[in-house]
Amino acid sequence: MPTILVSNDDGVHAPGIQALARALDQVGEVTVLAPERNWSAAGHPKTMHKPLRVKPVTWPDGRTVYASNGAPSDCVALGIMGALDLTFDLVVSGINAGHNLGTDVFYSGTVAAAMEANIHGVPAIAVSLGSVHEDQSPDQEEALALAGQVAARLARTVLEKGLPSHVLLNVNVPNLPPERLRGAQITRLGRRIYRDVLIRREDPWGRPYFWIGGEMPTGIPEDGSDVGAVENGHVSITPVGIDLTEYDFMDVLRAWGVEELLAVS
Ligand code: MN
């Protein structure tokens, strides 16, 4: 039986991770190790200046899972490096509350957890379910169960075919009633539009402080992109590599003579 480490960034008690663990029980031996609090949009921390703790907690269904004071990426590192004296064939992260599309992958703790697995040479899948929309909101338990089924099917395929260990699958499932959900599409990362504003206020001592935030991000629904796929009701599956090198630009830099410019004479 394959072994699967399940984590997330919404915290160990979030409904999404419980639905994911339940769905993956059909695929392998599931161990849950996740943050004790919500780390959404916390990116990819590596905790180096304080001790990391792992403690067992019990879910409402009676399952014993593990919670850590670390970030999602810490949880995956802890699991893979043997904090629970187990080894893992696959890491699955989610089910996140809200899509992780385009440049969201740089902020997302859900995707960071999967990337951390890749850094350790373990294949990984990140799963996110779209936010609830007023006009099309299905039963949320049903929506989570459906996203869990998508994750389980993909996990089975990945374990069978063997995903390269430097590639993660970033999966986004629209939050739609099952009858309105369309098939899966293989996509590229699309373009997000953040609608953040900088809010400047003053504390009681007259010193300025700031909030960065605003409305939910939108995106450009280009064909073939993850943004476009979920906008059209498709499940989006994007293979994301951890090599961020912009290969085409290496030749441009060479043509600029940058290597000669900086040569030590
Ligand atoms: Mn989250």
PDB file of C-alpha atoms and ligand atoms in Angstrom:
ATOM      1  CA  MET A   1       0.000   0.000   0.000  1.00  0.00           C
ATOM      2  CA  PRO A   2       1.511   3.378  -0.963  1.00  0.00           C
ATOM      3  CA  THR A   3       2.048   5.902   1.820  1.00  0.00           C
ATOM      4  CA  ILE A   4       0.655   9.427   1.489  1.00  0.00           C
ATOM      5  CA  LEU A   5       1.460  12.488   3.588  1.00  0.00           C
ATOM      6  CA  VAL A   6      -1.418  14.953   3.700  1.00  0.00           C
ATOM      7  CA  SER A   7      -0.954  18.574   4.713  1.00  0.00           C
ATOM      8  CA  ASN A   8      -2.516  21.970   4.045  1.00  0.00           C
ATOM      9  CA  ASP A   9      -2.242  25.674   4.848  1.00  0.00           C
ATOM     10  CA  ASP A  10      -5.727  26.277   6.303  1.00  0.00           C
ATOM     11  CA  GLY A  11      -4.847  24.404   9.475  1.00  0.00           C
ATOM     12  CA  VAL A  12      -5.270  20.838  10.700  1.00  0.00           C
ATOM     13  CA  HIS A  13      -8.911  21.350  11.667  1.00  0.00           C
ATOM     14  CA  ALA A  14     -10.082  22.801   8.322  1.00  0.00           C
ATOM     15  CA  PRO A  15     -12.893  20.911   6.578  1.00  0.00           C
ATOM     16  CA  GLY A  16     -10.814  20.686   3.375  1.00  0.00           C
ATOM     17  CA  ILE A  17      -8.019  18.551   4.801  1.00  0.00           C
ATOM     18  CA  GLN A  18     -10.512  16.225   6.470  1.00  0.00           C
ATOM     19  CA  ALA A  19     -12.305  15.663   3.160  1.00  0.00           C
ATOM     20  CA  LEU A  20      -8.951  15.106   1.429  1.00  0.00           C
ATOM     21  CA  ALA A  21      -7.765  12.531   3.959  1.00  0.00           C
ATOM     22  CA  ARG A  22     -11.073  10.662   3.705  1.00  0.00           C
ATOM     23  CA  ALA A  23     -10.847  10.553  -0.088  1.00  0.00           C
ATOM     24  CA  LEU A  24      -7.202   9.421  -0.090  1.00  0.00           C
ATOM     25  CA  ASP A  25      -7.936   6.562   2.331  1.00  0.00           C
ATOM     26  CA  GLN A  26      -9.064   4.682  -0.785  1.00  0.00           C
ATOM     27  CA  VAL A  27      -5.662   5.150  -2.418  1.00  0.00           C
ATOM     28  CA  GLY A  28      -3.074   4.525   0.262  1.00  0.00           C
ATOM     29  CA  GLU A  29      -1.987   4.675   3.877  1.00  0.00           C
ATOM     30  CA  VAL A  30      -2.715   8.292   4.848  1.00  0.00           C
ATOM     31  CA  THR A  31      -0.855  10.277   7.516  1.00  0.00           C
ATOM     32  CA  VAL A  32      -1.933  13.839   8.267  1.00  0.00           C
ATOM     33  CA  LEU A  33       0.626  16.389   9.487  1.00  0.00           C
ATOM     34  CA  ALA A  34      -0.557  19.963   9.150  1.00  0.00           C
ATOM     35  CA  PRO A  35      -0.184  23.378  10.809  1.00  0.00           C
ATOM     36  CA  GLU A  36      -2.095  24.001  14.018  1.00  0.00           C
ATOM     37  CA  ARG A  37      -3.279  27.363  12.675  1.00  0.00           C
ATOM     38  CA  ASN A  38      -4.176  29.003   9.363  1.00  0.00           C
ATOM     39  CA  TRP A  39      -1.113  29.892   7.245  1.00  0.00           C
ATOM     40  CA  SER A  40      -2.923  30.962   4.065  1.00  0.00           C
ATOM     41  CA  ALA A  41      -0.795  33.232   1.844  1.00  0.00           C
ATOM     42  CA  ALA A  42       2.233  32.562   4.065  1.00  0.00           C
ATOM     43  CA  GLY A  43       4.315  31.339   1.141  1.00  0.00           C
ATOM     44  CA  HIS A  44       7.241  29.028   1.744  1.00  0.00           C
ATOM     45  CA  PRO A  45       8.852  29.608   5.147  1.00  0.00           C
ATOM     46  CA  LYS A  46      11.633  27.512   6.606  1.00  0.00           C
ATOM     47  CA  THR A  47      11.470  27.884  10.367  1.00  0.00           C
ATOM     48  CA  MET A  48      15.026  28.134  11.678  1.00  0.00           C
ATOM     49  CA  HIS A  49      14.862  30.244  14.821  1.00  0.00           C
ATOM     50  CA  LYS A  50      12.481  28.360  17.063  1.00  0.00           C
ATOM     51  CA  PRO A  51      11.801  24.693  17.832  1.00  0.00           C
ATOM     52  CA  LEU A  52       9.245  22.822  15.785  1.00  0.00           C
ATOM     53  CA  ARG A  53       6.727  20.742  17.703  1.00  0.00           C
ATOM     54  CA  VAL A  54       4.556  17.881  16.477  1.00  0.00           C
ATOM     55  CA  LYS A  55       1.624  16.725  18.583  1.00  0.00           C
ATOM     56  CA  PRO A  56      -1.207  14.281  17.992  1.00  0.00           C
ATOM     57  CA  VAL A  57      -4.719  15.697  17.816  1.00  0.00           C
ATOM     58  CA  THR A  58      -8.042  13.955  17.273  1.00  0.00           C
ATOM     59  CA  TRP A  59     -10.499  14.825  14.533  1.00  0.00           C
ATOM     60  CA  PRO A  60     -14.275  14.680  15.115  1.00  0.00           C
ATOM     61  CA  ASP A  61     -14.346  11.365  13.204  1.00  0.00           C
ATOM     62  CA  GLY A  62     -11.929   9.852  15.755  1.00  0.00           C
ATOM     63  CA  ARG A  63      -8.855   9.826  13.500  1.00  0.00           C
ATOM     64  CA  THR A  64      -5.532  10.684  15.119  1.00  0.00           C
ATOM     65  CA  VAL A  65      -3.646  13.285  13.089  1.00  0.00           C
ATOM     66  CA  TYR A  66      -0.585  15.448  13.757  1.00  0.00           C
ATOM     67  CA  ALA A  67      -0.432  19.194  14.233  1.00  0.00           C
ATOM     68  CA  SER A  68       2.675  21.364  14.172  1.00  0.00           C
ATOM     69  CA  ASN A  69       3.473  24.942  15.116  1.00  0.00           C
ATOM     70  CA  GLY A  70       5.406  25.178  11.835  1.00  0.00           C
ATOM     71  CA  ALA A  71       4.346  26.423   8.410  1.00  0.00           C
ATOM     72  CA  PRO A  72       2.884  24.092   5.758  1.00  0.00           C
ATOM     73  CA  SER A  73       6.363  23.743   4.220  1.00  0.00           C
ATOM     74  CA  ASP A  74       7.782  22.889   7.675  1.00  0.00           C
ATOM     75  CA  CYS A  75       5.106  20.231   8.157  1.00  0.00           C
ATOM     76  CA  VAL A  76       6.050  18.530   4.890  1.00  0.00           C
ATOM     77  CA  ALA A  77       9.772  18.729   5.714  1.00  0.00           C
ATOM     78  CA  LEU A  78       9.099  17.280   9.180  1.00  0.00           C
ATOM     79  CA  GLY A  79       7.099  14.409   7.702  1.00  0.00           C
ATOM     80  CA  ILE A  80       9.526  13.553   4.916  1.00  0.00           C
ATOM     81  CA  MET A  81      12.610  13.878   7.148  1.00  0.00           C
ATOM     82  CA  GLY A  82      11.233  11.330   9.571  1.00  0.00           C
ATOM     83  CA  ALA A  83       9.621  13.206  12.474  1.00  0.00           C
ATOM     84  CA  LEU A  84       6.958  10.483  12.581  1.00  0.00           C
ATOM     85  CA  ASP A  85       9.375   7.646  11.708  1.00  0.00           C
ATOM     86  CA  LEU A  86       7.548   7.104   8.405  1.00  0.00           C
ATOM     87  CA  THR A  87       8.443   7.419   4.730  1.00  0.00           C
ATOM     88  CA  PHE A  88       6.130   8.747   2.047  1.00  0.00           C
ATOM     89  CA  ASP A  89       5.562   7.935  -1.631  1.00  0.00           C
ATOM     90  CA  LEU A  90       3.421  11.000  -2.269  1.00  0.00           C
ATOM     91  CA  VAL A  91       2.481  14.306  -0.639  1.00  0.00           C
ATOM     92  CA  VAL A  92      -0.968  15.785  -1.216  1.00  0.00           C
ATOM     93  CA  SER A  93      -1.765  19.275   0.049  1.00  0.00           C
ATOM     94  CA  GLY A  94      -5.235  20.801   0.478  1.00  0.00           C
ATOM     95  CA  ILE A  95      -8.058  20.939  -0.090  1.00  0.00           C
ATOM     96  CA  ASN A  96      -7.492  24.672   0.086  1.00  0.00           C
ATOM     97  CA  ALA A  97     -10.428  27.006   0.615  1.00  0.00           C
ATOM     98  CA  GLY A  98     -10.080  29.140  -2.533  1.00  0.00           C
ATOM     99  CA  HIS A  99      -8.331  28.738  -5.875  1.00  0.00           C
ATOM    100  CA  ASN A 100      -4.550  28.949  -6.277  1.00  0.00           C
ATOM    101  CA  LEU A 101      -4.124  30.200  -9.837  1.00  0.00           C
ATOM    102  CA  GLY A 102      -1.303  31.839 -11.751  1.00  0.00           C
ATOM    103  CA  THR A 103       0.992  33.879  -9.507  1.00  0.00           C
ATOM    104  CA  ASP A 104      -0.985  32.723  -6.457  1.00  0.00           C
ATOM    105  CA  VAL A 105       1.492  29.825  -6.409  1.00  0.00           C
ATOM    106  CA  PHE A 106       4.111  32.214  -4.951  1.00  0.00           C
ATOM    107  CA  TYR A 107       1.882  33.151  -2.015  1.00  0.00           C
ATOM    108  CA  SER A 108       0.106  29.870  -1.469  1.00  0.00           C
ATOM    109  CA  GLY A 109       1.049  27.732   1.507  1.00  0.00           C
ATOM    110  CA  THR A 110      -0.876  24.894  -0.137  1.00  0.00           C
ATOM    111  CA  VAL A 111       1.382  24.958  -3.185  1.00  0.00           C
ATOM    112  CA  ALA A 112       4.463  25.614  -0.993  1.00  0.00           C
ATOM    113  CA  ALA A 113       3.748  22.358   0.851  1.00  0.00           C
ATOM    114  CA  ALA A 114       3.807  20.515  -2.480  1.00  0.00           C
ATOM    115  CA  MET A 115       6.981  22.366  -3.553  1.00  0.00           C
ATOM    116  CA  GLU A 116       8.663  21.398  -0.301  1.00  0.00           C
ATOM    117  CA  ALA A 117       7.958  17.755  -1.158  1.00  0.00           C
ATOM    118  CA  ASN A 118       9.565  18.291  -4.577  1.00  0.00           C
ATOM    119  CA  ILE A 119      12.648  19.842  -2.962  1.00  0.00           C
ATOM    120  CA  HIS A 120      12.988  16.611  -0.977  1.00  0.00           C
ATOM    121  CA  GLY A 121      12.493  14.549  -4.129  1.00  0.00           C
ATOM    122  CA  VAL A 122       8.967  13.391  -3.349  1.00  0.00           C
ATOM    123  CA  PRO A 123       6.171  13.837  -5.917  1.00  0.00           C
ATOM    124  CA  ALA A 124       3.290  16.042  -4.844  1.00  0.00           C
ATOM    125  CA  ILE A 125      -0.174  17.314  -5.669  1.00  0.00           C
ATOM    126  CA  ALA A 126      -1.737  20.581  -4.459  1.00  0.00           C
ATOM    127  CA  VAL A 127      -5.542  20.751  -4.503  1.00  0.00           C
ATOM    128  CA  SER A 128      -7.694  23.871  -4.161  1.00  0.00           C
ATOM    129  CA  LEU A 129     -11.442  24.351  -4.295  1.00  0.00           C
ATOM    130  CA  GLY A 130     -12.827  27.666  -5.545  1.00  0.00           C
ATOM    131  CA  SER A 131     -14.440  30.088  -3.145  1.00  0.00           C
ATOM    132  CA  VAL A 132     -18.161  29.964  -2.648  1.00  0.00           C
ATOM    133  CA  HIS A 133     -20.087  32.101  -5.104  1.00  0.00           C
ATOM    134  CA  GLU A 134     -23.447  33.436  -4.033  1.00  0.00           C
ATOM    135  CA  ASP A 135     -25.222  32.429  -7.218  1.00  0.00           C
ATOM    136  CA  GLN A 136     -23.872  28.927  -7.660  1.00  0.00           C
ATOM    137  CA  SER A 137     -22.912  27.699  -4.232  1.00  0.00           C
ATOM    138  CA  PRO A 138     -23.506  23.957  -3.891  1.00  0.00           C
ATOM    139  CA  ASP A 139     -23.555  21.990  -0.675  1.00  0.00           C
ATOM    140  CA  GLN A 140     -20.010  22.589   0.609  1.00  0.00           C
ATOM    141  CA  GLU A 141     -19.587  19.063   1.929  1.00  0.00           C
ATOM    142  CA  GLU A 142     -20.567  17.744  -1.473  1.00  0.00           C
ATOM    143  CA  ALA A 143     -18.158  20.160  -3.180  1.00  0.00           C
ATOM    144  CA  LEU A 144     -15.302  19.059  -0.902  1.00  0.00           C
ATOM    145  CA  ALA A 145     -16.127  15.385  -1.445  1.00  0.00           C
ATOM    146  CA  LEU A 146     -16.032  15.946  -5.200  1.00  0.00           C
ATOM    147  CA  ALA A 147     -12.671  17.742  -5.030  1.00  0.00           C
ATOM    148  CA  GLY A 148     -11.464  14.884  -2.842  1.00  0.00           C
ATOM    149  CA  GLN A 149     -12.465  12.394  -5.536  1.00  0.00           C
ATOM    150  CA  VAL A 150     -10.518  14.385  -8.134  1.00  0.00           C
ATOM    151  CA  ALA A 151      -7.488  14.318  -5.829  1.00  0.00           C
ATOM    152  CA  ALA A 152      -7.858  10.577  -5.177  1.00  0.00           C
ATOM    153  CA  ARG A 153      -8.045   9.733  -8.876  1.00  0.00           C
ATOM    154  CA  LEU A 154      -5.018  11.871  -9.664  1.00  0.00           C
ATOM    155  CA  ALA A 155      -3.092  10.442  -6.720  1.00  0.00           C
ATOM    156  CA  ARG A 156      -3.779   6.922  -7.947  1.00  0.00           C
ATOM    157  CA  THR A 157      -2.559   7.836 -11.440  1.00  0.00           C
ATOM    158  CA  VAL A 158       0.556   9.576 -10.105  1.00  0.00           C
ATOM    159  CA  LEU A 159       1.459   6.609  -7.901  1.00  0.00           C
ATOM    160  CA  GLU A 160       0.966   4.249 -10.824  1.00  0.00           C
ATOM    161  CA  LYS A 161       2.766   6.281 -13.505  1.00  0.00           C
ATOM    162  CA  GLY A 162       5.389   7.933 -11.317  1.00  0.00           C
ATOM    163  CA  LEU A 163       5.357  11.742 -11.442  1.00  0.00           C
ATOM    164  CA  PRO A 164       8.870  13.239 -11.802  1.00  0.00           C
ATOM    165  CA  SER A 165       9.966  14.332  -8.353  1.00  0.00           C
ATOM    166  CA  HIS A 166      10.636  17.927  -9.529  1.00  0.00           C
ATOM    167  CA  VAL A 167       7.115  18.389 -10.852  1.00  0.00           C
ATOM    168  CA  LEU A 168       4.016  19.041  -8.793  1.00  0.00           C
ATOM    169  CA  LEU A 169       0.445  19.050 -10.008  1.00  0.00           C
ATOM    170  CA  ASN A 170      -1.458  22.188  -9.093  1.00  0.00           C
ATOM    171  CA  VAL A 171      -5.125  21.243  -9.196  1.00  0.00           C
ATOM    172  CA  ASN A 172      -8.010  23.701  -8.985  1.00  0.00           C
ATOM    173  CA  VAL A 173     -11.618  22.558  -8.773  1.00  0.00           C
ATOM    174  CA  PRO A 174     -14.384  25.134  -9.400  1.00  0.00           C
ATOM    175  CA  ASN A 175     -16.915  25.395  -6.585  1.00  0.00           C
ATOM    176  CA  LEU A 176     -19.912  24.320  -8.657  1.00  0.00           C
ATOM    177  CA  PRO A 177     -22.743  21.847  -8.230  1.00  0.00           C
ATOM    178  CA  PRO A 178     -21.656  18.494  -9.742  1.00  0.00           C
ATOM    179  CA  GLU A 179     -24.001  18.862 -12.728  1.00  0.00           C
ATOM    180  CA  ARG A 180     -22.349  22.136 -13.719  1.00  0.00           C
ATOM    181  CA  LEU A 181     -18.772  20.966 -13.277  1.00  0.00           C
ATOM    182  CA  ARG A 182     -17.081  20.182 -16.593  1.00  0.00           C
ATOM    183  CA  GLY A 183     -14.174  17.833 -17.332  1.00  0.00           C
ATOM    184  CA  ALA A 184     -10.537  18.358 -16.471  1.00  0.00           C
ATOM    185  CA  GLN A 185      -8.142  20.427 -18.574  1.00  0.00           C
ATOM    186  CA  ILE A 186      -4.354  20.393 -18.560  1.00  0.00           C
ATOM    187  CA  THR A 187      -3.386  24.048 -18.247  1.00  0.00           C
ATOM    188  CA  ARG A 188      -0.517  26.509 -17.842  1.00  0.00           C
ATOM    189  CA  LEU A 189      -0.319  29.043 -15.031  1.00  0.00           C
ATOM    190  CA  GLY A 190      -2.434  32.025 -16.016  1.00  0.00           C
ATOM    191  CA  ARG A 191      -2.450  35.672 -15.079  1.00  0.00           C
ATOM    192  CA  ARG A 192      -3.977  36.875 -11.851  1.00  0.00           C
ATOM    193  CA  ILE A 193      -5.119  40.437 -11.272  1.00  0.00           C
ATOM    194  CA  TYR A 194      -4.796  41.464  -7.642  1.00  0.00           C
ATOM    195  CA  ARG A 195      -7.048  44.260  -6.532  1.00  0.00           C
ATOM    196  CA  ASP A 196      -5.166  45.138  -3.405  1.00  0.00           C
ATOM    197  CA  VAL A 197      -5.050  48.644  -2.063  1.00  0.00           C
ATOM    198  CA  LEU A 198      -2.634  50.159   0.420  1.00  0.00           C
ATOM    199  CA  ILE A 199      -4.503  51.449   3.440  1.00  0.00           C
ATOM    200  CA  ARG A 200      -2.582  53.882   5.631  1.00  0.00           C
ATOM    201  CA  ARG A 201      -3.805  54.590   9.148  1.00  0.00           C
ATOM    202  CA  GLU A 202      -2.392  55.971  12.343  1.00  0.00           C
ATOM    203  CA  ASP A 203      -2.020  54.213  15.682  1.00  0.00           C
ATOM    204  CA  PRO A 204      -2.966  56.013  18.944  1.00  0.00           C
ATOM    205  CA  TRP A 205       0.575  57.459  19.087  1.00  0.00           C
ATOM    206  CA  GLY A 206       0.385  59.028  15.642  1.00  0.00           C
ATOM    207  CA  ARG A 207       2.647  56.496  13.984  1.00  0.00           C
ATOM    208  CA  PRO A 208       1.531  55.229  10.562  1.00  0.00           C
ATOM    209  CA  TYR A 209       0.641  51.607   9.961  1.00  0.00           C
ATOM    210  CA  PHE A 210      -0.515  49.846   6.826  1.00  0.00           C
ATOM    211  CA  TRP A 211      -2.853  47.179   5.555  1.00  0.00           C
ATOM    212  CA  ILE A 212      -2.408  45.618   2.126  1.00  0.00           C
ATOM    213  CA  GLY A 213      -5.617  43.976   0.987  1.00  0.00           C
ATOM    214  CA  GLY A 214      -8.803  44.368  -0.930  1.00  0.00           C
ATOM    215  CA  GLU A 215     -11.307  42.507  -2.990  1.00  0.00           C
ATOM    216  CA  MET A 216     -10.846  38.946  -4.194  1.00  0.00           C
ATOM    217  CA  PRO A 217      -8.355  38.726  -7.047  1.00  0.00           C
ATOM    218  CA  THR A 218      -9.677  38.231 -10.543  1.00  0.00           C
ATOM    219  CA  GLY A 219      -7.746  37.053 -13.579  1.00  0.00           C
ATOM    220  CA  ILE A 220      -7.431  37.064 -17.351  1.00  0.00           C
ATOM    221  CA  PRO A 221      -9.336  33.982 -18.529  1.00  0.00           C
ATOM    222  CA  GLU A 222      -7.019  33.100 -21.421  1.00  0.00           C
ATOM    223  CA  ASP A 223      -7.541  29.810 -23.261  1.00  0.00           C
ATOM    224  CA  GLY A 224      -5.244  27.117 -22.005  1.00  0.00           C
ATOM    225  CA  SER A 225      -4.603  28.839 -18.670  1.00  0.00           C
ATOM    226  CA  ASP A 226      -5.723  27.722 -15.223  1.00  0.00           C
ATOM    227  CA  VAL A 227      -7.659  30.981 -14.809  1.00  0.00           C
ATOM    228  CA  GLY A 228      -9.536  30.334 -18.063  1.00  0.00           C
ATOM    229  CA  ALA A 229     -10.260  26.692 -17.237  1.00  0.00           C
ATOM    230  CA  VAL A 230     -11.892  27.279 -13.845  1.00  0.00           C
ATOM    231  CA  GLU A 231     -13.769  30.306 -15.199  1.00  0.00           C
ATOM    232  CA  ASN A 232     -15.357  27.934 -17.719  1.00  0.00           C
ATOM    233  CA  GLY A 233     -16.198  25.330 -15.090  1.00  0.00           C
ATOM    234  CA  HIS A 234     -13.327  22.942 -15.791  1.00  0.00           C
ATOM    235  CA  VAL A 235     -11.093  21.241 -13.275  1.00  0.00           C
ATOM    236  CA  SER A 236      -7.635  22.705 -13.949  1.00  0.00           C
ATOM    237  CA  ILE A 237      -4.482  20.571 -13.697  1.00  0.00           C
ATOM    238  CA  THR A 238      -1.196  22.477 -14.109  1.00  0.00           C
ATOM    239  CA  PRO A 239       2.169  20.720 -13.983  1.00  0.00           C
ATOM    240  CA  VAL A 240       4.436  23.124 -12.081  1.00  0.00           C
ATOM    241  CA  GLY A 241       8.218  22.644 -12.079  1.00  0.00           C
ATOM    242  CA  ILE A 242      10.495  23.904  -9.342  1.00  0.00           C
ATOM    243  CA  ASP A 243      13.089  25.152 -11.880  1.00  0.00           C
ATOM    244  CA  LEU A 244      12.241  28.858 -12.287  1.00  0.00           C
ATOM    245  CA  THR A 245      15.147  29.544 -14.667  1.00  0.00           C
ATOM    246  CA  GLU A 246      14.166  31.695 -17.652  1.00  0.00           C
ATOM    247  CA  TYR A 247      16.233  29.715 -20.172  1.00  0.00           C
ATOM    248  CA  ASP A 248      15.564  31.939 -23.202  1.00  0.00           C
ATOM    249  CA  PHE A 249      16.905  34.955 -21.347  1.00  0.00           C
ATOM    250  CA  MET A 250      20.274  33.320 -20.651  1.00  0.00           C
ATOM    251  CA  ASP A 251      21.329  33.989 -24.263  1.00  0.00           C
ATOM    252  CA  VAL A 252      20.138  37.591 -24.046  1.00  0.00           C
ATOM    253  CA  LEU A 253      22.261  38.109 -20.946  1.00  0.00           C
ATOM    254  CA  ARG A 254      25.249  36.562 -22.739  1.00  0.00           C
ATOM    255  CA  ALA A 255      24.671  38.875 -25.703  1.00  0.00           C
ATOM    256  CA  TRP A 256      24.771  41.828 -23.311  1.00  0.00           C
ATOM    257  CA  GLY A 257      28.317  40.758 -22.448  1.00  0.00           C
ATOM    258  CA  VAL A 258      27.504  40.579 -18.789  1.00  0.00           C
ATOM    259  CA  GLU A 259      29.924  37.713 -18.215  1.00  0.00           C
ATOM    260  CA  GLU A 260      32.845  39.699 -19.675  1.00  0.00           C
ATOM    261  CA  LEU A 261      31.734  42.847 -17.859  1.00  0.00           C
ATOM    262  CA  LEU A 262      32.133  41.239 -14.492  1.00  0.00           C
ATOM    263  CA  ALA A 263      35.284  39.247 -15.287  1.00  0.00           C
ATOM    264  CA  VAL A 264      38.074  39.613 -12.747  1.00  0.00           C
ATOM    265  CA  SER A 265      41.149  40.838 -14.643  1.00  0.00           C
TER     266      SER A 265
HETATM  267 MN    MN B   1      -5.426  28.447   2.508  1.00  0.00          MN
END
